[in-house]
Amino acid sequence: MKTLFSIVPAAALLSLSGVALAAPVNYTIEPSHTYPSFEAPHMGISWWRGKFNTTSGTVVLDREARTGEVNITIDAASVDFGHDKMNEHARDADFFNVAKYPTISYRGTIEFDDGEPDEVKGELTLLGETRPVVLEFESFKCIEHPFFKKEVCGADLEAEFNRADFGMSKYAEGAAGEVKLAIQVEALRND
């Protein structure tokens, strides 16, 4: 004789027992509130700061399972130092080479610590080279958006890497290749 457990699927049992199955939540990055910015040495005498003005992507967050995914695409031609000549030079073949590599991408997995997002272990693709880059959460918060009346989450993340590792080797000997990356991001819940 078959028992109840062999007839009723496990998901139905969980539903009947009142245990809810957690579901991942999908978010779309708000391009007008997301700006990857960076600092890089300029001839060893100062740090130049720039940002990218056009970013898109998605975030999947599963708070119950304490995991998530990040998928970001950056328009390399949107690089902005606040200096027209520097922007023009940064777009050429010596640096971002936007004619050949129009996008920069980052894909990673969010890891939690003490119930909160702690870091993103992922891969940055720049100039056609893909390398591991870990983004550290400096802050993370979700609220109900006052205009859209749905959840919005924001974070500040930081990382460091050497641009020469991605083939951007012009004037990048030793410490001159160091890049400090900071990303301010906001993302709206899709449903």
PDB file of N, CA and C in Angstrom, residues 52-56 72-79 90-93 95-106 125-129 168:
ATOM      1  N   PHE A  52      31.552  56.366 -15.916  1.00  0.00           N
ATOM      2  CA  PHE A  52      30.844  55.977 -17.137  1.00  0.00           C
ATOM      3  C   PHE A  52      29.405  56.443 -16.994  1.00  0.00           C
ATOM      4  N   ASN A  53      28.914  57.141 -18.002  1.00  0.00           N
ATOM      5  CA  ASN A  53      27.582  57.729 -17.935  1.00  0.00           C
ATOM      6  C   ASN A  53      26.458  56.803 -18.380  1.00  0.00           C
ATOM      7  N   THR A  54      26.780  55.676 -19.027  1.00  0.00           N
ATOM      8  CA  THR A  54      25.727  54.785 -19.535  1.00  0.00           C
ATOM      9  C   THR A  54      25.978  53.355 -19.070  1.00  0.00           C
ATOM     10  N   THR A  55      25.084  52.873 -18.229  1.00  0.00           N
ATOM     11  CA  THR A  55      25.182  51.536 -17.645  1.00  0.00           C
ATOM     12  C   THR A  55      23.808  50.879 -17.669  1.00  0.00           C
ATOM     13  N   SER A  56      23.781  49.572 -17.923  1.00  0.00           N
ATOM     14  CA  SER A  56      22.525  48.821 -17.858  1.00  0.00           C
ATOM     15  C   SER A  56      22.810  47.468 -17.208  1.00  0.00           C
ATOM     16  N   ILE A  72      26.079  43.303 -15.440  1.00  0.00           N
ATOM     17  CA  ILE A  72      26.162  44.720 -15.773  1.00  0.00           C
ATOM     18  C   ILE A  72      26.871  44.908 -17.106  1.00  0.00           C
ATOM     19  N   THR A  73      26.364  45.823 -17.919  1.00  0.00           N
ATOM     20  CA  THR A  73      27.001  46.209 -19.178  1.00  0.00           C
ATOM     21  C   THR A  73      27.216  47.716 -19.161  1.00  0.00           C
ATOM     22  N   ILE A  74      28.429  48.131 -19.507  1.00  0.00           N
ATOM     23  CA  ILE A  74      28.805  49.545 -19.509  1.00  0.00           C
ATOM     24  C   ILE A  74      29.166  49.948 -20.932  1.00  0.00           C
ATOM     25  N   ASP A  75      28.651  51.077 -21.367  1.00  0.00           N
ATOM     26  CA  ASP A  75      29.019  51.648 -22.661  1.00  0.00           C
ATOM     27  C   ASP A  75      30.375  52.335 -22.486  1.00  0.00           C
ATOM     28  N   ALA A  76      31.434  51.725 -23.040  1.00  0.00           N
ATOM     29  CA  ALA A  76      32.792  52.242 -22.852  1.00  0.00           C
ATOM     30  C   ALA A  76      32.951  53.659 -23.396  1.00  0.00           C
ATOM     31  N   ALA A  77      32.217  54.000 -24.456  1.00  0.00           N
ATOM     32  CA  ALA A  77      32.318  55.334 -25.047  1.00  0.00           C
ATOM     33  C   ALA A  77      31.732  56.416 -24.143  1.00  0.00           C
ATOM     34  N   SER A  78      31.016  56.027 -23.086  1.00  0.00           N
ATOM     35  CA  SER A  78      30.423  57.012 -22.181  1.00  0.00           C
ATOM     36  C   SER A  78      31.400  57.455 -21.087  1.00  0.00           C
ATOM     37  N   VAL A  79      32.676  57.074 -21.218  1.00  0.00           N
ATOM     38  CA  VAL A  79      33.688  57.468 -20.233  1.00  0.00           C
ATOM     39  C   VAL A  79      33.738  58.991 -20.148  1.00  0.00           C
ATOM     40  N   ALA A  90      40.937  58.783 -23.934  1.00  0.00           N
ATOM     41  CA  ALA A  90      40.564  57.539 -23.254  1.00  0.00           C
ATOM     42  C   ALA A  90      39.791  56.593 -24.168  1.00  0.00           C
ATOM     43  N   ARG A  91      39.096  57.128 -25.163  1.00  0.00           N
ATOM     44  CA  ARG A  91      38.316  56.285 -26.088  1.00  0.00           C
ATOM     45  C   ARG A  91      39.173  55.643 -27.179  1.00  0.00           C
ATOM     46  N   ASP A  92      40.394  56.127 -27.373  1.00  0.00           N
ATOM     47  CA  ASP A  92      41.206  55.623 -28.488  1.00  0.00           C
ATOM     48  C   ASP A  92      41.862  54.274 -28.160  1.00  0.00           C
ATOM     49  N   ALA A  93      42.657  53.783 -29.083  1.00  0.00           N
ATOM     50  CA  ALA A  93      43.237  52.436 -28.994  1.00  0.00           C
ATOM     51  C   ALA A  93      44.195  52.266 -27.819  1.00  0.00           C
ATOM     52  N   PHE A  95      43.727  53.159 -24.788  1.00  0.00           N
ATOM     53  CA  PHE A  95      43.029  52.909 -23.532  1.00  0.00           C
ATOM     54  C   PHE A  95      41.784  52.039 -23.744  1.00  0.00           C
ATOM     55  N   PHE A  96      40.582  52.604 -23.798  1.00  0.00           N
ATOM     56  CA  PHE A  96      39.370  51.781 -23.878  1.00  0.00           C
ATOM     57  C   PHE A  96      39.083  51.223 -25.265  1.00  0.00           C
ATOM     58  N   ASN A  97      39.713  51.755 -26.292  1.00  0.00           N
ATOM     59  CA  ASN A  97      39.574  51.236 -27.652  1.00  0.00           C
ATOM     60  C   ASN A  97      38.110  50.934 -27.990  1.00  0.00           C
ATOM     61  N   VAL A  98      37.276  51.956 -27.862  1.00  0.00           N
ATOM     62  CA  VAL A  98      35.830  51.766 -27.997  1.00  0.00           C
ATOM     63  C   VAL A  98      35.402  51.344 -29.402  1.00  0.00           C
ATOM     64  N   ALA A  99      36.214  51.638 -30.417  1.00  0.00           N
ATOM     65  CA  ALA A  99      35.869  51.210 -31.775  1.00  0.00           C
ATOM     66  C   ALA A  99      35.873  49.681 -31.868  1.00  0.00           C
ATOM     67  N   LYS A 100      36.805  49.036 -31.166  1.00  0.00           N
ATOM     68  CA  LYS A 100      36.901  47.573 -31.205  1.00  0.00           C
ATOM     69  C   LYS A 100      36.137  46.907 -30.061  1.00  0.00           C
ATOM     70  N   TYR A 101      36.104  47.558 -28.891  1.00  0.00           N
ATOM     71  CA  TYR A 101      35.468  46.988 -27.696  1.00  0.00           C
ATOM     72  C   TYR A 101      34.462  48.000 -27.125  1.00  0.00           C
ATOM     73  N   PRO A 102      33.266  48.068 -27.691  1.00  0.00           N
ATOM     74  CA  PRO A 102      32.300  49.103 -27.278  1.00  0.00           C
ATOM     75  C   PRO A 102      31.704  48.916 -25.886  1.00  0.00           C
ATOM     76  N   THR A 103      31.817  47.711 -25.319  1.00  0.00           N
ATOM     77  CA  THR A 103      31.226  47.493 -23.995  1.00  0.00           C
ATOM     78  C   THR A 103      32.229  46.885 -23.020  1.00  0.00           C
ATOM     79  N   ILE A 104      31.964  47.140 -21.770  1.00  0.00           N
ATOM     80  CA  ILE A 104      32.656  46.531 -20.640  1.00  0.00           C
ATOM     81  C   ILE A 104      31.569  45.776 -19.885  1.00  0.00           C
ATOM     82  N   SER A 105      31.850  44.571 -19.431  1.00  0.00           N
ATOM     83  CA  SER A 105      30.806  43.840 -18.715  1.00  0.00           C
ATOM     84  C   SER A 105      31.341  43.238 -17.421  1.00  0.00           C
ATOM     85  N   TYR A 106      30.402  43.007 -16.514  1.00  0.00           N
ATOM     86  CA  TYR A 106      30.724  42.363 -15.239  1.00  0.00           C
ATOM     87  C   TYR A 106      29.607  41.406 -14.895  1.00  0.00           C
ATOM     88  N   THR A 125      35.042  41.924 -17.847  1.00  0.00           N
ATOM     89  CA  THR A 125      35.538  41.813 -19.212  1.00  0.00           C
ATOM     90  C   THR A 125      35.797  43.211 -19.733  1.00  0.00           C
ATOM     91  N   LEU A 126      37.069  43.475 -20.031  1.00  0.00           N
ATOM     92  CA  LEU A 126      37.532  44.780 -20.480  1.00  0.00           C
ATOM     93  C   LEU A 126      38.526  44.538 -21.609  1.00  0.00           C
ATOM     94  N   LEU A 127      38.346  45.199 -22.728  1.00  0.00           N
ATOM     95  CA  LEU A 127      39.209  45.031 -23.903  1.00  0.00           C
ATOM     96  C   LEU A 127      39.283  43.567 -24.348  1.00  0.00           C
ATOM     97  N   GLY A 128      38.188  42.845 -24.201  1.00  0.00           N
ATOM     98  CA  GLY A 128      38.126  41.459 -24.631  1.00  0.00           C
ATOM     99  C   GLY A 128      38.795  40.473 -23.684  1.00  0.00           C
ATOM    100  N   GLU A 129      39.378  40.951 -22.592  1.00  0.00           N
ATOM    101  CA  GLU A 129      40.024  40.099 -21.590  1.00  0.00           C
ATOM    102  C   GLU A 129      39.092  39.954 -20.393  1.00  0.00           C
ATOM    103  N   MET A 168      45.377  46.881 -21.044  1.00  0.00           N
ATOM    104  CA  MET A 168      45.451  48.337 -21.123  1.00  0.00           C
ATOM    105  C   MET A 168      46.795  48.746 -20.508  1.00  0.00           C
TER     106      MET A 168
END
